[in-house]
mmCIF file of C-alpha atoms in Angstrom:
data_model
loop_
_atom_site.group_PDB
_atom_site.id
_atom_site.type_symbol
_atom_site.label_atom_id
_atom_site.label_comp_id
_atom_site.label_asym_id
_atom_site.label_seq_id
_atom_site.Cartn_x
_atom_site.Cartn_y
_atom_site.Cartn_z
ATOM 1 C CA UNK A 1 49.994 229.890 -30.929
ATOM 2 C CA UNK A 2 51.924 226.658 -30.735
ATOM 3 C CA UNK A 3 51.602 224.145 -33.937
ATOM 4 C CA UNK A 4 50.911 220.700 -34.218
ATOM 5 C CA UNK A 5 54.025 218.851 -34.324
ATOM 6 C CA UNK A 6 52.520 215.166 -34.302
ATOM 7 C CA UNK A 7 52.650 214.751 -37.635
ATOM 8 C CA UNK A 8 56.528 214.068 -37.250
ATOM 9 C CA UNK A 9 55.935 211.211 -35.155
ATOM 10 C CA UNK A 10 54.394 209.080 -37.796
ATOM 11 C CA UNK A 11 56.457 206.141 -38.924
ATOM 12 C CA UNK A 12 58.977 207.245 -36.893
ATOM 13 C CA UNK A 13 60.684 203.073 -36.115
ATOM 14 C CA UNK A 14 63.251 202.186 -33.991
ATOM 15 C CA UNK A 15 64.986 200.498 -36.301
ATOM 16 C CA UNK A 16 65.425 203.778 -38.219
ATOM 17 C CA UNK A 17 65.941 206.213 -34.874
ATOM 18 C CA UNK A 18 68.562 203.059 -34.001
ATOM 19 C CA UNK A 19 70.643 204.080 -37.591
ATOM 20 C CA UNK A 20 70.515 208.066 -36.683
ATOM 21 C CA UNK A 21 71.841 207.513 -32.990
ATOM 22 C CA UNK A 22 74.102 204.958 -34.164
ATOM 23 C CA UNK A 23 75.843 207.819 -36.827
ATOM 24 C CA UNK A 24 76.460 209.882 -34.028
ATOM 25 C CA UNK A 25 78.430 208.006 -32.036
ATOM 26 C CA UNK A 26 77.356 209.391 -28.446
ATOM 27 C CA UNK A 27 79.446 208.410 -25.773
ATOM 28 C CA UNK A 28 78.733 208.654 -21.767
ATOM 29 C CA UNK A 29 79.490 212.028 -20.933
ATOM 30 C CA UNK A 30 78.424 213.450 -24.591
ATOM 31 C CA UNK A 31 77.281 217.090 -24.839
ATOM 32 C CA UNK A 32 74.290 216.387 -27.499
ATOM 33 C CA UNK A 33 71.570 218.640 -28.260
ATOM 34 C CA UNK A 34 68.334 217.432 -30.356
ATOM 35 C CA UNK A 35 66.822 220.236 -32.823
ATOM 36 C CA UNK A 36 63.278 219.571 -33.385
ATOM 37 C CA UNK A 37 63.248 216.377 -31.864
ATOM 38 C CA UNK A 38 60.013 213.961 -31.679
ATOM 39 C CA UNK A 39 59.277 212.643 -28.179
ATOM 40 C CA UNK A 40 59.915 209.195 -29.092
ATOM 41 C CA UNK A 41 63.118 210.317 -30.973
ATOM 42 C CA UNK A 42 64.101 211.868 -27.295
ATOM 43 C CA UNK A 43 63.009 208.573 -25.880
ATOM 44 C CA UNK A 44 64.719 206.190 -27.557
ATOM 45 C CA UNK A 45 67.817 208.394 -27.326
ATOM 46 C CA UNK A 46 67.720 208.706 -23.496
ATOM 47 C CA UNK A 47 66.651 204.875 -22.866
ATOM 48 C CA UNK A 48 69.750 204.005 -25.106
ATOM 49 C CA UNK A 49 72.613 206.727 -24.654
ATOM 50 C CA UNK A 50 73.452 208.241 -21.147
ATOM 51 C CA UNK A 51 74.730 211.567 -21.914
ATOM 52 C CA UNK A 52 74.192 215.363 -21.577
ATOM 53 C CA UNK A 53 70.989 216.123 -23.127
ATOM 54 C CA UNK A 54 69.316 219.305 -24.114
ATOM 55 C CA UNK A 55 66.520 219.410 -26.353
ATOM 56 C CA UNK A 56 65.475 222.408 -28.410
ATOM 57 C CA UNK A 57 62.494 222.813 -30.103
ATOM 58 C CA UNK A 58 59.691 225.655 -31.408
ATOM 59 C CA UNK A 59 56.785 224.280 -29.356
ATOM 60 C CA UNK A 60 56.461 224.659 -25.673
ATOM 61 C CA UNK A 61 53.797 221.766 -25.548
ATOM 62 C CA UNK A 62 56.685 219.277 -27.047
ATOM 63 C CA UNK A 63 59.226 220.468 -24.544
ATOM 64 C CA UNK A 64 56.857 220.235 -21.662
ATOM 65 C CA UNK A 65 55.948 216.374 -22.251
ATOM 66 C CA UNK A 66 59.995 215.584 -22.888
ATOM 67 C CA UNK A 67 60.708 217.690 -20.081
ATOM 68 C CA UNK A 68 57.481 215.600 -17.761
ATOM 69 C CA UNK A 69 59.067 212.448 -18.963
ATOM 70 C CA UNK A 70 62.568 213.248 -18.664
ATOM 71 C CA UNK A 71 63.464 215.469 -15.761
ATOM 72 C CA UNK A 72 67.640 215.752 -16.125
ATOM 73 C CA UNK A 73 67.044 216.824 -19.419
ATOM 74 C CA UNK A 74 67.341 220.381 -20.261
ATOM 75 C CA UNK A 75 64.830 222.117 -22.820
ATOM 76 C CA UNK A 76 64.966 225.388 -24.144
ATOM 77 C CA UNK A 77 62.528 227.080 -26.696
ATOM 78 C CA UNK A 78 64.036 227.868 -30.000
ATOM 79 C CA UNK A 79 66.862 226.321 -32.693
ATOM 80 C CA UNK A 80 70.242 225.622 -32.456
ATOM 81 C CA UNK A 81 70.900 228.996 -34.101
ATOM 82 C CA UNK A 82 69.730 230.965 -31.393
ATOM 83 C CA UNK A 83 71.702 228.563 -28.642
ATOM 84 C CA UNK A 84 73.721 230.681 -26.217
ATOM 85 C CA UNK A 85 77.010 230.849 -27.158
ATOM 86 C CA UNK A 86 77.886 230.624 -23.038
ATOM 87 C CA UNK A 87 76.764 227.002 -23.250
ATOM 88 C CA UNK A 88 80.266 224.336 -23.404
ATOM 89 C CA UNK A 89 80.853 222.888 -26.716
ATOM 90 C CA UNK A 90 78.748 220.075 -28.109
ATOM 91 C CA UNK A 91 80.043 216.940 -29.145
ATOM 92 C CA UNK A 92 76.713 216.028 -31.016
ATOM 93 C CA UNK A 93 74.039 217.435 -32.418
ATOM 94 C CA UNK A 94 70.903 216.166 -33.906
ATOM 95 C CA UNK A 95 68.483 218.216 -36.833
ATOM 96 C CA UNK A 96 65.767 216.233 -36.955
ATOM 97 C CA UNK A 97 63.498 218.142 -39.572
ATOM 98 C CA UNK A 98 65.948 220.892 -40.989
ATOM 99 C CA UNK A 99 62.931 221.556 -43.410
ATOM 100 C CA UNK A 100 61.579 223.274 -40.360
ATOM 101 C CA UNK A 101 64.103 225.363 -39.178
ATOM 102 C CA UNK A 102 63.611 228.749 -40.346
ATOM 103 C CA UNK A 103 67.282 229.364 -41.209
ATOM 104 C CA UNK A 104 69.219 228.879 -44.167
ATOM 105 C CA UNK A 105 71.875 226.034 -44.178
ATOM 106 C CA UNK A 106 75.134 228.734 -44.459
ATOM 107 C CA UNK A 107 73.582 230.165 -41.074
ATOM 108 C CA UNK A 108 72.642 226.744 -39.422
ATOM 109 C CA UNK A 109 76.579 225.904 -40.048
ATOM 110 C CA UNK A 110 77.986 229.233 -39.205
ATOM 111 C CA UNK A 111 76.256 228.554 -35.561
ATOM 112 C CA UNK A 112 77.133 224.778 -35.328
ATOM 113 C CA UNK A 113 80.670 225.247 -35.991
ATOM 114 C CA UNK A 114 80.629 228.179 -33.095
ATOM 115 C CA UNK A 115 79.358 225.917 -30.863
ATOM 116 C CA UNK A 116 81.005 222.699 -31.128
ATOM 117 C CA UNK A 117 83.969 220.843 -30.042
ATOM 118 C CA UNK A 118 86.304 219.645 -32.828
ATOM 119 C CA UNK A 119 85.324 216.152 -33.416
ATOM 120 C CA UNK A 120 81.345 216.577 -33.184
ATOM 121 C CA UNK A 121 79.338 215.267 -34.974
ATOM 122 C CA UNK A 122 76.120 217.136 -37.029
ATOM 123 C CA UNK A 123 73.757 214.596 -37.482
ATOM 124 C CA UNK A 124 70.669 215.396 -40.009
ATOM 125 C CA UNK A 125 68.052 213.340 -40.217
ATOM 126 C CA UNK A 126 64.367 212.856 -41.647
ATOM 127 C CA UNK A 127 63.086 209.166 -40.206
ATOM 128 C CA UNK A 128 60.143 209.413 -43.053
ATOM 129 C CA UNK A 129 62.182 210.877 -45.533
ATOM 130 C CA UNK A 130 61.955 212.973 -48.801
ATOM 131 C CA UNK A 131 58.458 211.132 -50.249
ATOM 132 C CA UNK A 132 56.545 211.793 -46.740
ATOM 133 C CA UNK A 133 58.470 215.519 -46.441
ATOM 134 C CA UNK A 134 56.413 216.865 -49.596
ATOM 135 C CA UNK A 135 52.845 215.835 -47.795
ATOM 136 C CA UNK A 136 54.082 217.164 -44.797
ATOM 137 C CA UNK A 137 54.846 220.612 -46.816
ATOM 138 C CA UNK A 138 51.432 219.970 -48.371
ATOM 139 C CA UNK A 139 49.171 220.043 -45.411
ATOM 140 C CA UNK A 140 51.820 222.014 -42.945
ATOM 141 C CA UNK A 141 53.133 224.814 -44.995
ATOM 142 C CA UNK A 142 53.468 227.068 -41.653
ATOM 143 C CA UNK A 143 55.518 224.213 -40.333
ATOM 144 C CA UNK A 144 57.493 223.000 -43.264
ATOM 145 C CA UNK A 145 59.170 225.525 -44.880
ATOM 146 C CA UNK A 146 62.454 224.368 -46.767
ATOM 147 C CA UNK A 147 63.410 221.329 -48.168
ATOM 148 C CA UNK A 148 66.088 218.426 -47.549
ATOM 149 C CA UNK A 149 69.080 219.332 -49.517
ATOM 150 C CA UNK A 150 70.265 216.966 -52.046
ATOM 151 C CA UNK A 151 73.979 215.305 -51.671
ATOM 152 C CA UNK A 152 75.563 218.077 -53.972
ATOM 153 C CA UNK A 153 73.795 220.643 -52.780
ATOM 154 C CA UNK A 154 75.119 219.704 -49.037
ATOM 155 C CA UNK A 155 78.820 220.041 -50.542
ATOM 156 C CA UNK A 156 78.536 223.234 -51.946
ATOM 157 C CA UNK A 157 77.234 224.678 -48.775
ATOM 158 C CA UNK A 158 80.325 222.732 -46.797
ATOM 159 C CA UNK A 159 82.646 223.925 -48.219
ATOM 160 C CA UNK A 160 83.171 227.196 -46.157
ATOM 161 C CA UNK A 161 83.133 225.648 -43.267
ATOM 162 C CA UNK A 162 85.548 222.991 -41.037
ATOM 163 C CA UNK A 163 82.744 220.216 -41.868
ATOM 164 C CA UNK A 164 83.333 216.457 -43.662
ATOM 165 C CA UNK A 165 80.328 214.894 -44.993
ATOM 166 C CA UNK A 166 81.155 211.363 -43.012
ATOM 167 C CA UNK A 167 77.955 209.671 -45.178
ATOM 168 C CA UNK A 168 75.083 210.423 -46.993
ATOM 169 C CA UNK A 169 71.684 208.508 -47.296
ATOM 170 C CA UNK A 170 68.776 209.911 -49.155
ATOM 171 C CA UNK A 171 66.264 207.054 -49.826
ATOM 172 C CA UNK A 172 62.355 207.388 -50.324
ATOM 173 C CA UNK A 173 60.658 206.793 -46.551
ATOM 174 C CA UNK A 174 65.251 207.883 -45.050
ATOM 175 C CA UNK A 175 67.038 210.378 -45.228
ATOM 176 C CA UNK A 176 70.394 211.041 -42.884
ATOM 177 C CA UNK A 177 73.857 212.812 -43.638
ATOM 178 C CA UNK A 178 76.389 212.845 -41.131
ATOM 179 C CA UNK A 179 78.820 215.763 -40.536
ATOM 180 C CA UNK A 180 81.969 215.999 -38.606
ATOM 181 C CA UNK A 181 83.403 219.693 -37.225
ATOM 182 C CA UNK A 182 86.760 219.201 -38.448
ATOM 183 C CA UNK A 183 89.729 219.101 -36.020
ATOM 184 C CA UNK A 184 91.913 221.677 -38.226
ATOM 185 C CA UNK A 185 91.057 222.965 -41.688
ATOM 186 C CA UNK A 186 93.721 219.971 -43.415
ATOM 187 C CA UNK A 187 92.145 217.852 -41.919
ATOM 188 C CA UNK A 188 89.129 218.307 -44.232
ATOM 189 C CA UNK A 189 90.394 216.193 -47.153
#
């Protein structure tokens, strides 16, 4: 049975997509994949970044009105941790509800780092934030499973992995950290 996903779209404004795009720093050729996107989230990225876009995502209903909207890009059921490790490296990636995925942040990273070019950027993001998160757990525990980890929480997971924490935001109704797959491990510091 496929879940309701609308929920996310609420209070979702540009302005706020506009600051997660902007993090990323996609380019015109860009590899980027979107992890739980919102429609309007895949919108507004494809009306203001030409690149390579795939979109993943749990609900087949979601990826069939991105995919009748947006034709050239490519949608596959699932999360970034079950991504084919065939496909070419990413140069940016997008979590947009991390809450949701039904992985633990160690695996999430462990995948990521397999799967992108040095350089990428790992953009997580919540456009409601942490306030609006705990009513979406509320009334969509099937959905919402996890939580948004906390800036210190984030570095302990890092780490063990090639990954900078670039910036961190975690305000009431915003909440965005930006990672970058580092190009060796010195580079890390």
């Amino acid at each position: 049975m496929d879940r309701d996903w609308s929920f996310l779209e609420q209070n979702s404004s540009n302005g706020k997509m506009k600051r997660v795009v902007d993090a990323a720093q996609v380019e015109q050729n860009s590899r980027v994949v979107v992890c739980l996107g919102t429609q309007q989230f895949v919108d507004y990225l494809c009306m203001t970044n030409p690149c390579v876009l795939s979109v993943m995502h749990y609900s087949l209903l979601e990826l069939a009105n991105i995919k009748e909207k947006h034709d050239s890009v490519k949608c596959r059921q699932g999360d970034i941790v079950g991504m084919p490790s065939s496909s070419p490296p990413l140069d940016v990636v997008f979590i947009n509800c991390l809450p949701a995925l039904n992985h633990s942040l160690p695996r999430i990273f462990e995948a990521l780092v397999r799967r992108c070019a040095p350089g990428a950027r790992l953009i997580i993001s919540d456009t409601q934030g942490r306030d609006q998160l705990r009513v979406h757990k509320k009334y969509n525990p099937d959905v919402i499973t996890g939580d948004l980890p906390d800036q210190v929480e984030l570095e302990k997971v890092l780490w063990r992995y090639p990954l900078q924490l670039i910036s961190f935001s975690d305000e009431a109704d915003f909440y965005l950290a930006v990672l970058k797959v580092c190009e060796d491990e010195n580079s890390k510091t």
